XYZ file of C-alpha atoms in Angstrom:
531
model
C 88.066 -65.119 -52.432
C 84.627 -66.585 -51.974
C 84.661 -65.249 -48.516
C 85.482 -61.704 -49.707
C 82.580 -61.676 -52.033
C 80.219 -63.023 -49.450
C 81.329 -60.122 -47.066
C 80.915 -57.504 -49.757
C 77.529 -58.937 -50.378
C 76.685 -58.723 -46.844
C 77.927 -55.241 -46.573
C 75.996 -54.193 -49.581
C 72.832 -55.705 -48.285
C 73.400 -54.073 -44.883
C 73.988 -50.734 -46.625
C 70.962 -51.201 -48.566
C 68.782 -52.000 -45.579
C 70.043 -48.987 -43.826
C 69.360 -46.771 -46.761
C 65.876 -48.153 -46.933
C 65.261 -47.486 -43.225
C 66.445 -43.913 -43.630
C 64.182 -43.680 -46.672
C 61.250 -44.962 -44.771
C 62.056 -42.754 -41.851
C 62.327 -39.679 -44.139
C 59.094 -40.814 -45.734
C 57.264 -41.072 -42.496
C 58.593 -37.731 -41.367
C 57.474 -36.286 -44.723
C 54.074 -37.739 -44.368
C 53.807 -36.546 -40.679
C 54.756 -32.930 -41.952
C 52.220 -33.243 -44.638
C 49.555 -34.404 -42.146
C 50.455 -31.573 -39.833
C 50.271 -29.114 -42.742
C 47.016 -30.496 -43.730
C 45.671 -30.252 -40.040
C 46.841 -26.699 -39.600
C 45.113 -25.913 -43.087
C 41.976 -27.543 -42.161
C 41.951 -25.763 -38.703
C 42.650 -22.432 -40.528
C 39.990 -23.207 -43.064
C 37.304 -24.147 -40.469
C 38.422 -21.125 -38.285
C 37.975 -18.857 -41.301
C 34.760 -20.375 -42.265
C 33.585 -20.297 -38.678
C 34.713 -16.685 -38.242
C 32.843 -15.799 -41.406
C 29.674 -17.564 -40.289
C 29.913 -15.858 -36.793
C 30.492 -12.360 -38.328
C 27.614 -12.929 -40.602
C 25.376 -14.113 -37.822
C 26.486 -11.260 -35.782
C 25.724 -8.827 -38.722
C 22.240 -10.456 -39.045
C 21.558 -10.242 -35.305
C 22.812 -6.640 -35.290
C 20.231 -5.878 -38.088
C 17.491 -7.698 -36.392
C 18.111 -5.675 -33.108
C 18.337 -2.395 -35.018
C 15.061 -3.241 -36.870
C 13.427 -4.147 -33.514
C 14.763 -0.920 -31.959
C 13.668 1.222 -34.922
C 10.250 -0.351 -34.852
C 9.752 0.354 -31.115
C 11.232 3.890 -31.484
C 8.963 4.886 -34.459
C 5.958 3.308 -32.599
C 6.950 5.350 -29.434
C 6.937 8.445 -31.585
C 3.407 7.802 -33.036
C 2.024 6.896 -29.620
C 3.303 10.194 -28.224
C 1.963 12.180 -31.051
C -1.428 10.515 -30.439
C -1.198 11.332 -26.646
C -0.583 14.986 -27.472
C -3.448 15.214 -29.850
C -5.938 13.335 -27.536
C -4.905 15.490 -24.396
C -5.697 18.543 -26.531
C -8.862 16.896 -27.697
C -9.788 16.161 -24.096
C -9.301 19.836 -23.000
C -11.755 21.003 -25.780
C -14.548 18.333 -25.184
C -17.663 19.463 -23.008
C -19.685 16.317 -22.592
C -18.609 13.785 -19.940
C -19.298 10.929 -22.239
C -16.898 12.212 -25.037
C -14.329 13.341 -22.526
C -14.414 9.756 -20.950
C -14.036 8.140 -24.540
C -11.119 10.464 -25.245
C -9.179 10.021 -22.025
C -9.600 6.233 -22.411
C -7.881 6.586 -25.764
C -5.103 8.655 -23.911
C -4.638 5.792 -21.335
C -4.325 3.277 -23.981
C -1.812 5.257 -26.172
C 0.281 6.238 -23.201
C 0.518 2.894 -21.914
C 1.622 1.670 -25.343
C 4.128 4.385 -25.434
C 5.719 3.368 -22.065
C 5.916 -0.294 -23.290
C 7.820 0.793 -26.448
C 10.104 3.014 -24.339
C 11.052 0.157 -22.140
C 12.024 -1.907 -25.302
C 14.987 0.612 -26.277
C 18.383 -0.097 -25.005
C 18.456 2.927 -22.864
C 19.737 3.011 -19.277
C 16.901 3.179 -16.748
C 18.376 6.143 -15.126
C 18.377 8.139 -18.390
C 14.697 8.376 -18.971
C 13.245 7.940 -15.506
C 11.145 11.126 -15.528
C 9.974 10.568 -19.030
C 8.677 6.966 -18.173
C 7.039 8.359 -15.021
C 5.456 11.108 -17.117
C 3.852 8.530 -19.622
C 2.753 6.287 -16.677
C 1.075 9.087 -14.874
C -0.619 10.453 -17.891
C -2.136 6.950 -18.620
C -3.009 6.499 -15.076
C -4.610 9.897 -14.543
C -6.562 9.875 -17.781
C -8.117 6.528 -16.772
C -9.042 7.900 -13.459
C -10.656 10.858 -14.906
C -12.296 8.774 -17.466
C -13.902 6.581 -14.927
C -15.215 9.697 -13.109
C -16.576 11.020 -16.494
C -18.344 7.745 -16.956
C -20.466 8.502 -14.092
C -21.578 11.809 -15.579
C -19.261 13.907 -13.497
C -17.545 16.451 -15.503
C -13.936 17.487 -15.183
C -13.281 20.097 -12.523
C -11.039 23.211 -13.011
C -8.098 21.713 -11.036
C -8.301 18.566 -13.270
C -8.515 20.821 -16.451
C -5.416 22.676 -15.208
C -3.571 19.397 -14.757
C -4.545 18.317 -18.096
C -3.238 21.555 -19.655
C 0.178 21.176 -17.838
C 0.476 17.446 -18.994
C -0.300 18.618 -22.512
C 2.490 21.144 -22.548
C 4.908 18.412 -21.430
C 3.580 16.165 -24.149
C 4.306 18.741 -26.712
C 7.781 18.964 -25.305
C 8.318 15.178 -25.448
C 7.004 15.093 -29.089
C 9.422 17.775 -30.127
C 12.480 16.016 -28.630
C 11.442 12.636 -30.067
C 11.139 14.333 -33.523
C 14.653 15.657 -33.203
C 15.748 12.076 -32.380
C 14.002 10.607 -35.295
C 15.722 12.972 -37.581
C 18.996 11.867 -36.190
C 17.934 8.264 -36.729
C 16.979 8.993 -40.304
C 20.118 10.685 -41.195
C 22.272 8.023 -39.626
C 23.535 10.085 -36.661
C 21.674 7.884 -34.182
C 23.084 4.421 -33.879
C 21.449 1.901 -31.508
C 24.667 0.113 -30.892
C 26.286 3.282 -29.648
C 23.197 3.732 -27.371
C 23.562 0.143 -25.983
C 27.285 0.844 -25.406
C 26.440 4.029 -23.563
C 24.121 1.976 -21.261
C 26.616 -0.352 -20.506
C 29.313 2.384 -19.820
C 26.941 4.115 -17.449
C 26.235 0.800 -15.571
C 30.035 0.258 -15.487
C 30.611 3.838 -14.294
C 28.094 3.207 -11.588
C 29.617 0.041 -10.339
C 33.041 1.777 -10.410
C 31.829 4.861 -8.375
C 30.463 2.494 -5.693
C 33.756 0.601 -5.437
C 35.631 4.037 -5.298
C 33.455 5.085 -2.237
C 34.764 1.981 -0.454
C 38.493 2.809 -1.119
C 40.858 4.427 1.495
C 41.863 7.988 1.396
C 45.250 7.167 0.141
C 43.822 5.345 -2.792
C 41.472 8.070 -3.461
C 44.400 10.653 -3.615
C 46.137 8.308 -5.957
C 43.112 8.193 -8.198
C 42.769 11.852 -8.057
C 46.473 12.193 -9.040
C 45.860 9.915 -11.954
C 42.753 11.956 -12.943
C 44.872 15.157 -12.872
C 47.369 13.558 -15.058
C 45.132 11.842 -17.425
C 41.675 13.324 -16.677
C 38.550 11.339 -16.916
C 37.609 8.820 -19.423
C 36.356 11.358 -22.063
C 39.199 13.559 -21.256
C 41.732 10.770 -21.589
C 40.177 10.008 -24.956
C 40.362 13.501 -26.078
C 44.021 13.744 -24.825
C 44.977 10.735 -26.875
C 43.166 12.120 -29.940
C 45.089 15.446 -29.514
C 48.489 13.720 -29.238
C 47.834 11.410 -32.013
C 46.195 13.964 -34.178
C 48.707 13.596 -36.969
C 48.228 9.727 -36.991
C 44.332 9.720 -36.269
C 41.818 9.808 -38.752
C 38.845 12.353 -39.056
C 36.485 9.467 -39.129
C 37.643 8.531 -35.561
C 37.083 12.098 -34.365
C 33.616 12.227 -35.827
C 32.783 8.951 -34.224
C 33.919 10.253 -30.789
C 31.929 13.422 -31.323
C 28.907 11.392 -31.991
C 29.451 9.403 -28.974
C 29.796 12.412 -26.784
C 26.679 13.914 -28.280
C 24.392 10.925 -28.095
C 23.979 10.603 -24.276
C 23.317 14.316 -23.767
C 20.562 14.128 -26.499
C 18.760 11.364 -24.644
C 19.469 12.920 -21.190
C 17.989 16.137 -22.364
C 14.597 14.631 -22.773
C 14.723 13.331 -19.164
C 15.787 16.793 -17.934
C 12.714 18.409 -19.629
C 10.456 16.626 -17.163
C 12.235 17.621 -13.789
C 9.728 20.338 -13.429
C 6.684 18.149 -13.870
C 4.016 18.920 -11.155
C 3.094 16.552 -8.479
C 0.010 14.635 -9.260
C -2.372 13.635 -6.652
C -5.108 10.942 -7.814
C -6.405 7.741 -7.323
C -4.035 5.505 -9.315
C -0.932 3.215 -8.796
C 1.563 5.872 -10.061
C 0.267 8.630 -7.737
C 2.666 10.485 -5.557
C 0.587 9.786 -2.486
C 0.944 6.011 -2.902
C 4.568 5.833 -3.973
C 5.458 7.836 -0.790
C 3.216 6.047 1.559
C 3.705 6.362 5.309
C 2.301 4.520 8.399
C -0.445 7.213 9.322
C -1.312 5.340 12.529
C 2.412 5.090 13.710
C 2.526 7.423 16.603
C 5.130 8.193 19.353
C 8.922 8.525 19.754
C 11.665 6.064 18.688
C 12.177 3.395 21.421
C 15.137 1.152 22.310
C 15.393 -2.635 22.166
C 14.735 -2.817 25.957
C 11.833 -0.558 25.775
C 10.162 -2.710 23.090
C 10.637 -5.830 25.173
C 8.735 -4.035 27.915
C 6.005 -2.983 25.370
C 5.723 -6.673 24.232
C 5.439 -7.883 27.818
C 2.671 -5.399 28.593
C 0.794 -6.459 25.544
C 0.991 -10.186 25.888
C 0.453 -10.321 29.607
C 1.599 -14.066 29.731
C 3.320 -15.282 32.738
C 4.463 -18.398 30.882
C 6.918 -16.313 28.878
C 10.292 -17.214 30.174
C 12.556 -15.247 27.875
C 12.399 -12.664 25.268
C 15.360 -12.228 22.691
C 15.815 -10.183 19.677
C 16.215 -12.096 16.157
C 16.629 -9.139 13.868
C 16.070 -5.471 12.884
C 13.462 -5.369 10.102
C 14.216 -2.088 8.424
C 13.347 -2.774 4.916
C 9.663 -1.759 4.873
C 7.500 1.266 5.588
C 7.340 0.194 9.357
C 10.866 -0.444 10.841
C 10.535 -3.170 13.662
C 12.344 -5.129 16.185
C 11.751 -8.857 15.682
C 11.613 -10.854 18.947
C 11.412 -14.545 19.874
C 9.470 -15.637 22.908
C 10.093 -18.859 24.895
C 6.892 -20.229 26.426
C 6.638 -22.912 29.001
C 3.403 -24.756 29.691
C 3.032 -28.028 31.555
C 6.611 -28.949 30.917
C 6.231 -28.187 27.182
C 8.418 -25.566 25.417
C 7.082 -23.573 22.660
C 8.112 -20.540 20.745
C 6.235 -17.388 19.637
C 7.431 -14.493 17.541
C 6.548 -10.902 17.379
C 7.434 -7.492 15.649
C 7.339 -4.299 17.538
C 7.608 -0.927 15.769
C 10.703 1.110 16.262
C 8.534 4.238 16.422
C 6.109 4.223 19.225
C 6.604 0.425 20.263
C 3.267 -0.654 18.551
C 2.894 -4.315 18.386
C 2.604 -4.873 14.525
C 2.051 -8.541 14.869
C 2.572 -11.698 17.067
C 1.996 -15.264 16.344
C 1.970 -18.414 18.814
C 1.872 -21.584 16.787
C 0.896 -24.326 19.143
C -1.172 -27.520 18.880
C -4.819 -26.627 19.322
C -7.162 -29.322 20.734
C -10.649 -29.994 20.176
C -13.000 -26.757 19.958
C -15.037 -26.006 23.013
C -16.175 -22.541 22.281
C -18.256 -21.282 19.392
C -17.413 -18.468 16.954
C -19.617 -16.116 18.897
C -17.889 -16.566 22.011
C -14.441 -16.148 20.137
C -15.514 -12.814 18.448
C -16.327 -11.581 22.145
C -12.925 -12.612 23.312
C -11.084 -11.086 20.711
C -13.142 -7.726 21.069
C -12.191 -7.689 24.769
C -8.604 -8.376 24.023
C -8.423 -5.377 21.768
C -10.379 -3.163 24.125
C -7.937 -4.002 27.085
C -5.188 -3.094 24.924
C -6.206 0.299 23.681
C -8.399 -0.403 20.692
C -12.014 -0.146 22.165
C -13.948 1.024 19.196
C -13.549 -2.027 17.040
C -16.297 -3.964 15.111
C -16.071 -7.446 13.924
C -16.683 -8.049 10.278
C -15.672 -11.360 8.819
C -13.866 -14.402 10.052
C -12.132 -17.611 8.994
C -11.999 -20.724 10.983
C -9.196 -23.204 10.316
C -7.234 -25.933 12.320
C -9.182 -24.977 15.537
C -8.279 -21.197 15.280
C -10.667 -18.406 14.328
C -9.176 -15.515 12.573
C -11.368 -12.537 12.975
C -11.362 -9.199 11.279
C -12.089 -6.142 13.368
C -12.668 -2.643 11.692
C -12.408 0.637 13.583
C -15.783 2.567 14.170
C -16.450 6.195 14.992
C -19.805 8.065 14.930
C -21.430 5.333 13.129
C -18.968 5.129 10.377
C -17.133 1.785 9.939
C -13.503 2.390 8.738
C -12.588 -0.817 6.813
C -8.928 0.338 5.910
C -8.210 0.481 9.766
C -8.300 -3.267 10.158
C -6.906 -5.572 12.890
C -6.743 -9.392 12.812
C -7.051 -11.453 15.789
C -6.401 -15.174 16.041
C -8.514 -17.042 18.817
C -7.933 -20.618 19.764
C -11.098 -22.497 19.844
C -10.075 -25.015 22.478
C -9.625 -22.613 25.288
C -10.111 -19.058 23.957
C -6.478 -18.174 24.078
C -5.290 -15.367 21.720
C -2.662 -17.032 19.486
C -2.188 -14.328 16.830
C -2.571 -10.519 16.318
C -1.875 -8.313 13.208
C -2.358 -4.617 13.094
C -0.674 -3.506 9.908
C -3.788 -2.205 8.207
C -4.587 -0.180 11.422
C -1.078 1.232 11.605
C -0.961 2.070 7.877
C -4.249 3.859 7.835
C -5.612 5.076 11.199
C -5.933 8.773 11.864
C -8.416 11.361 12.439
C -10.322 11.939 9.120
C -12.237 15.168 8.080
C -14.721 13.444 5.745
C -17.477 16.174 5.747
C -21.221 15.459 5.373
C -22.516 13.103 2.712
C -23.774 14.945 -0.337
C -26.607 12.520 -0.926
C -29.047 10.890 1.523
C -29.161 7.121 2.290
C -32.568 6.988 0.450
C -30.980 8.462 -2.671
C -28.153 6.069 -2.562
C -30.762 3.061 -2.140
C -32.349 4.264 -5.396
C -28.998 3.474 -7.251
C -29.256 -0.247 -6.408
C -31.459 -1.861 -9.274
C -30.873 -5.382 -8.546
C -31.328 -7.820 -5.627
C -33.992 -8.760 -2.992
C -34.312 -7.596 0.662
C -31.810 -4.826 0.297
C -31.256 -3.094 3.706
C -29.122 -0.382 4.984
C -25.999 -1.048 7.116
C -24.867 2.548 7.619
C -21.839 4.551 6.368
C -18.397 3.038 5.683
C -15.143 4.179 4.566
C -13.576 1.675 2.046
C -10.091 1.481 0.477
C -9.367 1.779 -3.321
C -6.863 -0.400 -4.874
C -4.668 2.612 -5.028
C -4.359 3.692 -1.439
C -7.164 6.152 -1.387
C -10.485 6.003 0.588
C -14.080 6.675 -0.217
C -17.099 7.370 1.984
C -19.985 5.084 0.943
C -23.288 3.945 2.054
C -23.201 0.187 2.774
C -26.154 -2.013 1.773
C -26.800 -5.699 2.217
C -29.047 -7.789 0.109
C -29.757 -11.058 -1.725
C -29.702 -12.202 -5.216
C -31.029 -15.738 -5.507
C -29.431 -17.607 -2.681
C -26.333 -15.490 -2.559
C -25.700 -12.666 -0.176
C -24.075 -9.387 -1.311
C -22.716 -6.026 -0.275
C -23.161 -2.761 -2.236
C -21.232 0.343 -1.708
C -22.687 3.637 -3.113
C -20.600 6.596 -2.974
C -21.995 8.952 -0.428
C -20.938 12.120 -2.417
C -21.574 11.153 -6.071
C -23.968 8.412 -6.007
C -21.543 6.108 -7.896
C -21.619 2.405 -7.387
C -18.133 1.962 -6.133
C -17.987 -1.865 -5.216
C -20.017 -4.946 -5.074
C -18.954 -7.917 -2.813
C -20.337 -11.329 -2.649
C -20.522 -12.789 0.848
C -19.266 -16.385 1.108
C -20.770 -18.399 4.020
C -18.903 -21.775 4.423
C -18.139 -24.081 7.196
C -14.699 -22.399 7.425
C -16.255 -18.919 8.093
C -17.825 -15.756 6.471
C -15.674 -13.932 3.770
C -16.242 -11.601 1.104
C -14.985 -11.406 -2.624
């Protein structure tokens, strides 16, 4: 009996332990489930809070962007209005002084308008002509203002150009006024404008990709287009099929999206008939469409270019000439060659560019070790001048030079009938150890050289000398053609003089008497340069 009681007790104890284990297990599982729920709830809470934060942040950024775009647009409208008014005022003024002041104001306002236009989220292709118009108005106004500051009044041709520009300014002002009304009425949304910009860029990339597809793929694409239409047609089709389910708000939004690009594009289209402006400024047509005026002859082959190079270098040490590349990314297309040179058992390399048109040597460079100088700069200048004369450049005058690492780099300018043409520049490198020509560059000459019809100067040299009020020992150097910063040229009288211990050059316009430029001559151990 005692044994039965003991067994029952053990069984009860075992059962109790088992129940306790199951209870603990269930408790652990419950706690685990609770922890999982808490984690999920925490994640959802954090996600919700983060999403709300991001949404609010996006809304704030959107508002900041909209405010920035609004500010740029309203300032653009104001600047364009000022441009229109000041162009009208410039047409009415008679005194050169007031005209210069007014046109300087036009320049500032048009420049500011261009800056604000570029701050708007509009695709570069949409307002290309508009931006060009504003840039040219600013540039031309500054050019004429500079002319007027010399006391030279506007001529009839310039006045006619200002009248045309004023007409376009009125058109731009009216178009921007319409857009301003849309902005005030809520019809113009900068977010839509930005989306339109991204869609246009995406369409451009897609178009480029389609041009590379095969005919079969193109046909398949056309079939798809026939079935679904283009993007806008597809959208319209979906709207039509789902008209019963769609909302009027969606349709209105679509119509606004379709109208918006046309509104901005219409501004650009209004300037397609803008006249070509030729003047002395960075946005002038003549500068943006520059050609190499000194590039003469027919197109040559690679083999012909090699022969041209051999005849120019005239060096028996050249053992091999091989083409490295075709340089077709500039105004002057060239063949680029490598030349293997052997001398006293040493092998060196030189490079050169030969123009595809005419086979002109654009440059060559032979980098070798240069020994101790044995010839002076005067002898080097003579060597360089003879080198040019022997190769078809007989009328070249040395101007300035720089001596560095045993090599003299000498500038030679073209001369004719007593006039020095500084744009027609050739640089020659002479090694001072033995007088060898180790470099040549004719880019300035090839870009600018041609027969010029300058006409006779309108003032005398004595009258030009009277314009110089400063300096000692001022003397005449003759007539010279100098380049402007914007690709044009001016016929000037060139004078040299001293101010204190410094030498200088003064260039007086041979037609207007205006002081065009002053250069300081810098004499140093390295050479003679100007600044």
